[in-house]
PDB file of C-alpha atoms in Angstrom:
ATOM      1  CA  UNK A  55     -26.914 -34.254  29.776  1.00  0.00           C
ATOM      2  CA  UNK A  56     -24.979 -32.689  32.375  1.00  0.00           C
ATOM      3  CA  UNK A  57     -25.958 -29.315  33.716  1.00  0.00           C
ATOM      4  CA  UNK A  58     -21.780 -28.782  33.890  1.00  0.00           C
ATOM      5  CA  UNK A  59     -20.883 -29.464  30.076  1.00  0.00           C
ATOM      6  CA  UNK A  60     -24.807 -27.600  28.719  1.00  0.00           C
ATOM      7  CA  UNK A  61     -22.805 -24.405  30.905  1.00  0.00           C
ATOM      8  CA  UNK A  62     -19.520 -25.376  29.226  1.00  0.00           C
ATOM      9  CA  UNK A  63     -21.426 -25.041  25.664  1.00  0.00           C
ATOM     10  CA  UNK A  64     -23.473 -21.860  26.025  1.00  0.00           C
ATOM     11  CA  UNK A  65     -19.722 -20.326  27.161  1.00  0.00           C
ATOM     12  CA  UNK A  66     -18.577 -21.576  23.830  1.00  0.00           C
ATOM     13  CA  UNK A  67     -21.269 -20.376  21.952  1.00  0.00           C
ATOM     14  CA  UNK A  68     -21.677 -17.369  23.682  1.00  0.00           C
ATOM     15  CA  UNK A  69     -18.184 -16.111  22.918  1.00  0.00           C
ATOM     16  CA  UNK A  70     -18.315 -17.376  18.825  1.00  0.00           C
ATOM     17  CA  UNK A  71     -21.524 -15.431  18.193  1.00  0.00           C
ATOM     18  CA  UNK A  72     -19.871 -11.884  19.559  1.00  0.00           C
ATOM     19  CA  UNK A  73     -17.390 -12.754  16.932  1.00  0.00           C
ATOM     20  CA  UNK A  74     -14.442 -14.028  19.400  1.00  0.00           C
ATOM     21  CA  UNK A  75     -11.934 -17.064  18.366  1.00  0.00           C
ATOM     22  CA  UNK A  76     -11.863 -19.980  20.635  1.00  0.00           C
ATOM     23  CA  UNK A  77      -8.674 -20.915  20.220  1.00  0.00           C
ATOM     24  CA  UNK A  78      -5.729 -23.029  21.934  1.00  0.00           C
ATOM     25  CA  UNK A  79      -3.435 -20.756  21.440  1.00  0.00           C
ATOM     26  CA  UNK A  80      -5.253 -18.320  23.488  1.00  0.00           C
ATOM     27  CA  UNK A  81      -4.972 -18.133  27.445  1.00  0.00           C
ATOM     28  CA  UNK A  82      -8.802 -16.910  28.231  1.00  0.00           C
ATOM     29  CA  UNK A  83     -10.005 -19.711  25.495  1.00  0.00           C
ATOM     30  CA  UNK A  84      -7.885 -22.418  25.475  1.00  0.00           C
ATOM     31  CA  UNK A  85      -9.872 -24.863  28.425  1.00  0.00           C
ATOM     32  CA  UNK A  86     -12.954 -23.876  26.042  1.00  0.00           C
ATOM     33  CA  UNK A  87     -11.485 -24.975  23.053  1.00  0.00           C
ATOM     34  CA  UNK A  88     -10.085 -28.394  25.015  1.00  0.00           C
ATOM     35  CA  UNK A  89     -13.706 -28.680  26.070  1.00  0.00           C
ATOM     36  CA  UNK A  90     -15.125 -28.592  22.918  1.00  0.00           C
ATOM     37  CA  UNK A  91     -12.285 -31.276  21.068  1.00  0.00           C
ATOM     38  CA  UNK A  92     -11.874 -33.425  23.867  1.00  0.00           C
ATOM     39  CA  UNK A  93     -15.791 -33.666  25.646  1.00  0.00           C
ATOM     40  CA  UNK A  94     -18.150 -35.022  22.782  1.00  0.00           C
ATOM     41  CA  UNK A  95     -21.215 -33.970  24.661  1.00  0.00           C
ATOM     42  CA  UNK A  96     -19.793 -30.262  24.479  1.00  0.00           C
ATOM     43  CA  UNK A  97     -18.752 -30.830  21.130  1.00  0.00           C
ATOM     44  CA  UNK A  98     -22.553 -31.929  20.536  1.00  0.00           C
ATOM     45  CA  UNK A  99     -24.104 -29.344  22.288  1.00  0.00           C
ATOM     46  CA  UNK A 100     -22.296 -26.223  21.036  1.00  0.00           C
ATOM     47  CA  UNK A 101     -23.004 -27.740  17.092  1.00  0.00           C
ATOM     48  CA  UNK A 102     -26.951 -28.360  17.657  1.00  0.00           C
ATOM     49  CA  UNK A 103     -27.324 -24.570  19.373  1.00  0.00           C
ATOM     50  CA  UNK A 104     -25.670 -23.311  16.074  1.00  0.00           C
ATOM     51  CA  UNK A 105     -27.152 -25.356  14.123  1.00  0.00           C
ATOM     52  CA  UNK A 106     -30.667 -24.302  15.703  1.00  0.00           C
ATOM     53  CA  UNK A 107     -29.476 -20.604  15.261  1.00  0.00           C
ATOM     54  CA  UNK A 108     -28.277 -20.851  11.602  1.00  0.00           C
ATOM     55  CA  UNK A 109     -24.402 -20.417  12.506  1.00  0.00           C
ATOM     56  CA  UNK A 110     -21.814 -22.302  10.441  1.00  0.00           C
ATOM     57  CA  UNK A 111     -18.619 -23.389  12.741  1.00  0.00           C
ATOM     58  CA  UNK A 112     -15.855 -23.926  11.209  1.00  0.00           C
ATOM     59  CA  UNK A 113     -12.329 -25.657  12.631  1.00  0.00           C
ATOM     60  CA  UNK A 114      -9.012 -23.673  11.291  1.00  0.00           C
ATOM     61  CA  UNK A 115      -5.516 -24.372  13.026  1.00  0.00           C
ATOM     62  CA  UNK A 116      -6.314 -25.351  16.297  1.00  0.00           C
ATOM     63  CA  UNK A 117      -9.047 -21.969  16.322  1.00  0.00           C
ATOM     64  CA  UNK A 118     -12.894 -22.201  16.383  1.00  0.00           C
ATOM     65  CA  UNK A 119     -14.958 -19.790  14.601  1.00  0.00           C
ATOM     66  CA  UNK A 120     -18.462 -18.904  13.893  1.00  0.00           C
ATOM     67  CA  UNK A 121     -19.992 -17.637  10.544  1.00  0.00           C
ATOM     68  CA  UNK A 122     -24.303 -16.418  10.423  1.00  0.00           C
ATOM     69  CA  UNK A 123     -25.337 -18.815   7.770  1.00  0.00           C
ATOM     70  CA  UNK A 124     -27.125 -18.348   4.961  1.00  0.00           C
ATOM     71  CA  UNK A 125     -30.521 -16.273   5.241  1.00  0.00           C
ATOM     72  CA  UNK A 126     -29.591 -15.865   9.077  1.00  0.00           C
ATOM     73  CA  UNK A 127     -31.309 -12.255   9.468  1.00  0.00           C
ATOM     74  CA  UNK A 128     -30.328 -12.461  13.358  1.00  0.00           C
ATOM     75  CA  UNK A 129     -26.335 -12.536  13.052  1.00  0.00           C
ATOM     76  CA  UNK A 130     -25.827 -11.803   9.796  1.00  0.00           C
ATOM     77  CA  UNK A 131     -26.718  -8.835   7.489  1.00  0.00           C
ATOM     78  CA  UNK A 132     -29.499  -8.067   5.168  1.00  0.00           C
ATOM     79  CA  UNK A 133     -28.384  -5.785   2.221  1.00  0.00           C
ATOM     80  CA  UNK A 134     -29.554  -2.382   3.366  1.00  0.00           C
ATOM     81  CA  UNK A 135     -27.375  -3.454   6.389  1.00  0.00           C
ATOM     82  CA  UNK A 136     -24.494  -4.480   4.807  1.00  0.00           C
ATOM     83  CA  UNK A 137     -24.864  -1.128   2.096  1.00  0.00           C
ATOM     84  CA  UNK A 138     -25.118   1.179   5.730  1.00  0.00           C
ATOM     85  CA  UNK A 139     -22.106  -0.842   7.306  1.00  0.00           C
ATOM     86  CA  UNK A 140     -19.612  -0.750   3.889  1.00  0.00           C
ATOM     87  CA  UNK A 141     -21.191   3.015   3.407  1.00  0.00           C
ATOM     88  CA  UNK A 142     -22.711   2.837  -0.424  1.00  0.00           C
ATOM     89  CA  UNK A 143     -26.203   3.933  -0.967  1.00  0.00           C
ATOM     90  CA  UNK A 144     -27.288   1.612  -4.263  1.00  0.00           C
ATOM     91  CA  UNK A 145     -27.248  -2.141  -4.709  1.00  0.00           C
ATOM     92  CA  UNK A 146     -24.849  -1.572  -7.942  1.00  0.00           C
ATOM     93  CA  UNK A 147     -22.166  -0.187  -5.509  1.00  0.00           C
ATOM     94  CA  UNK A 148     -23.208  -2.807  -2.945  1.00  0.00           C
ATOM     95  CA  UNK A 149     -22.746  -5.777  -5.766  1.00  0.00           C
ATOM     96  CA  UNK A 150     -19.125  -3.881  -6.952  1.00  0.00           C
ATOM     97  CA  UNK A 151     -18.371  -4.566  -3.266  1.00  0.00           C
ATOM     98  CA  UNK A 152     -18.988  -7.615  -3.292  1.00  0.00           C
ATOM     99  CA  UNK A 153     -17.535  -8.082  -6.227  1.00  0.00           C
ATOM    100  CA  UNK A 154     -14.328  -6.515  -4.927  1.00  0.00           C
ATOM    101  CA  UNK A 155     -14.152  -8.862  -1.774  1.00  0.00           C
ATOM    102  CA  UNK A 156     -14.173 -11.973  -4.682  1.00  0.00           C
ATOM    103  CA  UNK A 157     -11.501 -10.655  -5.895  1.00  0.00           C
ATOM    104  CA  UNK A 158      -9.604  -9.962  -2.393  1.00  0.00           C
ATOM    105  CA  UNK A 159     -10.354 -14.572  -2.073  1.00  0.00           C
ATOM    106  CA  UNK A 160      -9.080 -15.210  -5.452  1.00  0.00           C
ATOM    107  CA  UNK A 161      -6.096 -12.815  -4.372  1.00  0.00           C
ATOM    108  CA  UNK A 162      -4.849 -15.441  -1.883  1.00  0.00           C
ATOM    109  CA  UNK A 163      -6.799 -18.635  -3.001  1.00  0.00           C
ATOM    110  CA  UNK A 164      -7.983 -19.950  -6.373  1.00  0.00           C
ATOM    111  CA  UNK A 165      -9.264 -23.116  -4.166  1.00  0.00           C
ATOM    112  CA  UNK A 166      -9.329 -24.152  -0.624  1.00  0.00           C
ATOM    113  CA  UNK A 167      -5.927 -25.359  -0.193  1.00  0.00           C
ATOM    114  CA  UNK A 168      -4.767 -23.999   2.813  1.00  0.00           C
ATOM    115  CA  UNK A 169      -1.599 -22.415   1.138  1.00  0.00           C
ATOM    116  CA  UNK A 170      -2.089 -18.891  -0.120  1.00  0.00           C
ATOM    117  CA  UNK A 171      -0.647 -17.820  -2.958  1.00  0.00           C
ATOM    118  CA  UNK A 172       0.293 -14.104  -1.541  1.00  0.00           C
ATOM    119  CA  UNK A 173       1.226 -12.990   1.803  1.00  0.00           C
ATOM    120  CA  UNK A 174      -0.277  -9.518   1.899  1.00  0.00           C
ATOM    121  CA  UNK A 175      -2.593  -7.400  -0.742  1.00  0.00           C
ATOM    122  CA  UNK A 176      -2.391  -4.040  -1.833  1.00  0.00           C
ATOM    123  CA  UNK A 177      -4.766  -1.780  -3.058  1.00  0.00           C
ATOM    124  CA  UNK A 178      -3.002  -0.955  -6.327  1.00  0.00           C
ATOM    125  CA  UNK A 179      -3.043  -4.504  -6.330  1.00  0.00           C
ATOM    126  CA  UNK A 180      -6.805  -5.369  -6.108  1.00  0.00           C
ATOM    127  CA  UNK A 181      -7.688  -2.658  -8.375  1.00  0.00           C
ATOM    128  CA  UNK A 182      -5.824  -4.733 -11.317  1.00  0.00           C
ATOM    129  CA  UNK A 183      -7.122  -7.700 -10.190  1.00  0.00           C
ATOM    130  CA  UNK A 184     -11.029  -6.072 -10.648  1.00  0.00           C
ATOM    131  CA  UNK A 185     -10.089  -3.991 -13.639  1.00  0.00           C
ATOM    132  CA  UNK A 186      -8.581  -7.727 -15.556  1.00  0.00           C
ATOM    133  CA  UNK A 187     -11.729 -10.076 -14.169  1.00  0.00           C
ATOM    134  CA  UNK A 188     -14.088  -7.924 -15.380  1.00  0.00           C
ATOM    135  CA  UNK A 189     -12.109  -7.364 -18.551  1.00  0.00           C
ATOM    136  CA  UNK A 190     -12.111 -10.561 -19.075  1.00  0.00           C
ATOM    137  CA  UNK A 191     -15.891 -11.738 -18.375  1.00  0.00           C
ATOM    138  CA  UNK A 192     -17.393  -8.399 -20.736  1.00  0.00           C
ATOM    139  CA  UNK A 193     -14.834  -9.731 -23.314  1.00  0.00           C
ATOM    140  CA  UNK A 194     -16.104 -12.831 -23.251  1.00  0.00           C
ATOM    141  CA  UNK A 195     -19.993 -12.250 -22.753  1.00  0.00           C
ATOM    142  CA  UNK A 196     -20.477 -13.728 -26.083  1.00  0.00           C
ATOM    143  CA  UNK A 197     -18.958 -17.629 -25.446  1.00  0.00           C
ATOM    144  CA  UNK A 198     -19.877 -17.268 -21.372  1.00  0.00           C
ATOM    145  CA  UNK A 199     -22.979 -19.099 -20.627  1.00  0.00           C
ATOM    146  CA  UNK A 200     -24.815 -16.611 -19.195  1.00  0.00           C
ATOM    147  CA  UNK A 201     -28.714 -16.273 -18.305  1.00  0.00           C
ATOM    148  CA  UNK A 202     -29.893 -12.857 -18.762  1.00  0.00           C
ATOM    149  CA  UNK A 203     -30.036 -11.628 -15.123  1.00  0.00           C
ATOM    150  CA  UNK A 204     -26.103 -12.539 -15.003  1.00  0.00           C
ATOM    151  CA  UNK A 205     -24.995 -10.559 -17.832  1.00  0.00           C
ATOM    152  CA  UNK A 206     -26.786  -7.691 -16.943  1.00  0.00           C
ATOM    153  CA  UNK A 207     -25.099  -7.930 -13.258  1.00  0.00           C
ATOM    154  CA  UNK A 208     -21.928  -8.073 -14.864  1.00  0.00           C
ATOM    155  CA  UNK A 209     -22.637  -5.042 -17.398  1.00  0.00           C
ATOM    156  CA  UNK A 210     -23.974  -2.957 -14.291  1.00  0.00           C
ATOM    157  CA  UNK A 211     -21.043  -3.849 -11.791  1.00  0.00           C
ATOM    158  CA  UNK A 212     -18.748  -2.860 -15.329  1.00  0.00           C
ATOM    159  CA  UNK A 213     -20.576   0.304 -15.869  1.00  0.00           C
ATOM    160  CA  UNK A 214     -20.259   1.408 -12.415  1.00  0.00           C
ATOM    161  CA  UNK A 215     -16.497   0.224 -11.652  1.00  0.00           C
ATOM    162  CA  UNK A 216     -15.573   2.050 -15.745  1.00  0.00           C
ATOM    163  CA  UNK A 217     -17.094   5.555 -14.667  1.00  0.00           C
ATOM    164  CA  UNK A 218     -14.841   5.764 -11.317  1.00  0.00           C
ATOM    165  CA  UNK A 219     -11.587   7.546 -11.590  1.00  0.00           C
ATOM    166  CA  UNK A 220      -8.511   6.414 -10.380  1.00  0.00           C
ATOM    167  CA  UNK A 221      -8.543   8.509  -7.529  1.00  0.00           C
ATOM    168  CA  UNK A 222     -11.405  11.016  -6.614  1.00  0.00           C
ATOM    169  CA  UNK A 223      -8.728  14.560  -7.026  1.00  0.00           C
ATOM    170  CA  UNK A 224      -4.852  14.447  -6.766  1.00  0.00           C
ATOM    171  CA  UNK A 225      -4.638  13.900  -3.403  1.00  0.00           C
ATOM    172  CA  UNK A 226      -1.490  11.311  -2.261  1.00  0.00           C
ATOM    173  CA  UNK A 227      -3.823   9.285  -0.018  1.00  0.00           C
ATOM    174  CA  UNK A 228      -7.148   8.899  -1.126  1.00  0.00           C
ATOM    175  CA  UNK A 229     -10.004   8.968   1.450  1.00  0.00           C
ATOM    176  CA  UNK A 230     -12.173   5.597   1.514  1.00  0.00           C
ATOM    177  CA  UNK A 231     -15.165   6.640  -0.591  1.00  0.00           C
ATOM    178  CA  UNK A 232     -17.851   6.127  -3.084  1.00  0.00           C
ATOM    179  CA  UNK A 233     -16.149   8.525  -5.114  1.00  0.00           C
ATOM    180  CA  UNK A 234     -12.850   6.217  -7.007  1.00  0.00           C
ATOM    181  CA  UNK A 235     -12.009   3.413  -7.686  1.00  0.00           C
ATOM    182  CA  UNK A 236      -9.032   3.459  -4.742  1.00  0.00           C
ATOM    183  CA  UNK A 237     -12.162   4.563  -2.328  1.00  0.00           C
ATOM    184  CA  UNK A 238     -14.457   1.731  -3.247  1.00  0.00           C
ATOM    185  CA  UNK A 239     -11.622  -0.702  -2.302  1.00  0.00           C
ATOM    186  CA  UNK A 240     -10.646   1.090   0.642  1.00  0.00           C
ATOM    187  CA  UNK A 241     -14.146   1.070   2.140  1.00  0.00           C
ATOM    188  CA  UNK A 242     -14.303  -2.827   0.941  1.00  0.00           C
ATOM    189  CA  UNK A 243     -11.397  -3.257   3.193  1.00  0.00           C
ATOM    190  CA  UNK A 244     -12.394  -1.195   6.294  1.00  0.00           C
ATOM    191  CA  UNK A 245     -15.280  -3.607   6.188  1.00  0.00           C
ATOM    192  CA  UNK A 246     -12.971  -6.700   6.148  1.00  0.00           C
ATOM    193  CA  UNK A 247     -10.952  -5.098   8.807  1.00  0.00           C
ATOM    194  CA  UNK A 248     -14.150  -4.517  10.930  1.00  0.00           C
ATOM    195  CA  UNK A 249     -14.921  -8.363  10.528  1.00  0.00           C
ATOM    196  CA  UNK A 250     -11.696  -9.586  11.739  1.00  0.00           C
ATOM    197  CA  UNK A 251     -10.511 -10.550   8.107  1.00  0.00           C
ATOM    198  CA  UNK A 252      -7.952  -8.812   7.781  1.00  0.00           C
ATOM    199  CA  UNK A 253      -5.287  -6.997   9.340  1.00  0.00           C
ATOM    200  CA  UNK A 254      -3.237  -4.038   8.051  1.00  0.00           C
ATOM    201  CA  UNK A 255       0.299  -2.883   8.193  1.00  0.00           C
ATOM    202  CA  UNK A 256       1.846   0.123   5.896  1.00  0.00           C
ATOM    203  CA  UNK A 257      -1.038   0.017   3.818  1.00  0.00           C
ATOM    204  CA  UNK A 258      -0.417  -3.840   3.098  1.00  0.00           C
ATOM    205  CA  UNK A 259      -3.277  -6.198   3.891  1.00  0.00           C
ATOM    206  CA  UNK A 260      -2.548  -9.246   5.614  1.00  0.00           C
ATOM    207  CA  UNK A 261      -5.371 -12.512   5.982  1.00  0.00           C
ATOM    208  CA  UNK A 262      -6.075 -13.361   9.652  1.00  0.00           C
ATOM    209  CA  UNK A 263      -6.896 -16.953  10.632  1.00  0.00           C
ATOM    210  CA  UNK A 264     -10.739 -16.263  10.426  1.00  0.00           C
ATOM    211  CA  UNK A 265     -10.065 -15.227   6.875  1.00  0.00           C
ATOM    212  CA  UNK A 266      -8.625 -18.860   6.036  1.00  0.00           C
ATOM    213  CA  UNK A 267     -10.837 -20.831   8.270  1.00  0.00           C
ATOM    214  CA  UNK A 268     -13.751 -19.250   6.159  1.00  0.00           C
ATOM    215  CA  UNK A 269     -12.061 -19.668   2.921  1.00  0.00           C
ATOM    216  CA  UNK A 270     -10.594 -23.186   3.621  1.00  0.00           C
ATOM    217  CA  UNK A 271     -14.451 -23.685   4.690  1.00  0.00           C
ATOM    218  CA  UNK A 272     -17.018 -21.850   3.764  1.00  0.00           C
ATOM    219  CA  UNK A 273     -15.922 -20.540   0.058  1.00  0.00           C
ATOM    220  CA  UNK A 274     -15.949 -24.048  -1.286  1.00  0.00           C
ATOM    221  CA  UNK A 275     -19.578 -24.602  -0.547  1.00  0.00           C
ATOM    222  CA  UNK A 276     -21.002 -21.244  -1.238  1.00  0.00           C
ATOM    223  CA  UNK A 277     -18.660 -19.779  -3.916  1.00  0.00           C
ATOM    224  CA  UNK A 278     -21.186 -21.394  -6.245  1.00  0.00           C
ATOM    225  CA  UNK A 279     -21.888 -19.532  -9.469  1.00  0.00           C
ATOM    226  CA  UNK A 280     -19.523 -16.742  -9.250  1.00  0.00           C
ATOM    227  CA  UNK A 281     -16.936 -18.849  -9.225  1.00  0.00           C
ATOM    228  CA  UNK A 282     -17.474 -21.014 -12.488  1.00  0.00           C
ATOM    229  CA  UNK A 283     -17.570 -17.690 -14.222  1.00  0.00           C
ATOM    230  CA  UNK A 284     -14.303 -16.540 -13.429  1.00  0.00           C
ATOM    231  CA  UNK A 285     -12.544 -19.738 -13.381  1.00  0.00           C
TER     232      UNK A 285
END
């Protein structure tokens, strides 16, 4: 191993696991990102550090990118982390969250193909989109095969999403908060904004590339359970 292209890979990995793109397209990363497709010891190296620290890497576009993998308690979050970062309190809200970033996929993918289906998302928009899945799965608890655990999720996020109002008064813009249904979303998306998912522009919420590289990726092995649900 060369001390040169070990340096080369901690520089890669270094950047990915503060959540940077190595990309080609980028001045300050593009002789990383030629390091890493063109030098298979670099390419080696970088994957057996992340493997060794439980990060997933995933190849999108001519972009690398770095995801904590599963369990990974050192990059990634734990739920009272994730509840403080989103800003709910309970792990109903924090499941509705998660729930509502499902639905934010399923906006712009039903698979991984690498077209979406929309260019942008709304928040009028995802609130129909939660209000008709969950319709749909309470409607059909009855021919679902569902273990007990899983029906009672879905009853809890139901009961929780049912009981929020539109909006939390009769102001224009509602404030992101625990308090509506327009707040839960919007503090669902300030966390996808604060990951680098998304970006947004007059209240219309675009994908970046680190949004498809992790759908195209890491939605197809993960999206597991959920997904044969709502199918």
């Amino acid at each position: 191993m060369e001390n040169r292209n070990l340096s080369k890979a901690l520089e890669i990995v270094s950047k990915l696991i503060v959540g940077e793109e190595i990309s080609r397209d980028s001045k300050e990363t593009a002789s990383l990102y030629d390091e890493y497709m063109d030098n298979s010891e670099v390419y080696d190296i970088t994957n057996t550090i992340c493997k060794n620290m439980n990060l997933s890497l995933y190849e999108y576009e001519n972009s690398i990118f770095a995801s904590a993998g599963e369990n990974n308690r050192v990059f990634g979050y734990s739920n009272d982390e994730l509840k403080k970062e989103i800003g709910v309190k309970l792990n109903r809200e924090l499941f509705l969250c998660y729930f509502i970033i499902y639905n934010v996929i399923t906006w712009f993918y039903n698979d991984t193909r690498n077209v979406t289906f929309n260019e942008y998302v709304k928040v009028d928009d995802i609130i129909n989109s939660v209000d008709s899945s969950l319709s749909g799965v309470i409607n059909n608890l009855s021919v679902l095969s569902l273990n007990e655990v899983e029906e009672n999720s879905f009853k809890t996020i139901a009961l929780v999403w049912e009981d929020l109002p539109i909006v939390a008064n009769e102001e224009t813009n509602a404030r992101a908060a625990r308090g509506s249904k327009v707040g839960f979303v919007k503090m669902t998306l300030n966390f996808l904004l604060k990951q680098e998912l998304l970006i947004e522009n007059n209240e219309r919420y675009y994908p970046k590339k680190r949004f498809k590289a992790l759908v195209s990726n890491y939605f197809e092995e993960y999206k597991g359970r959920l997904y044969e649900i709502m199918k």
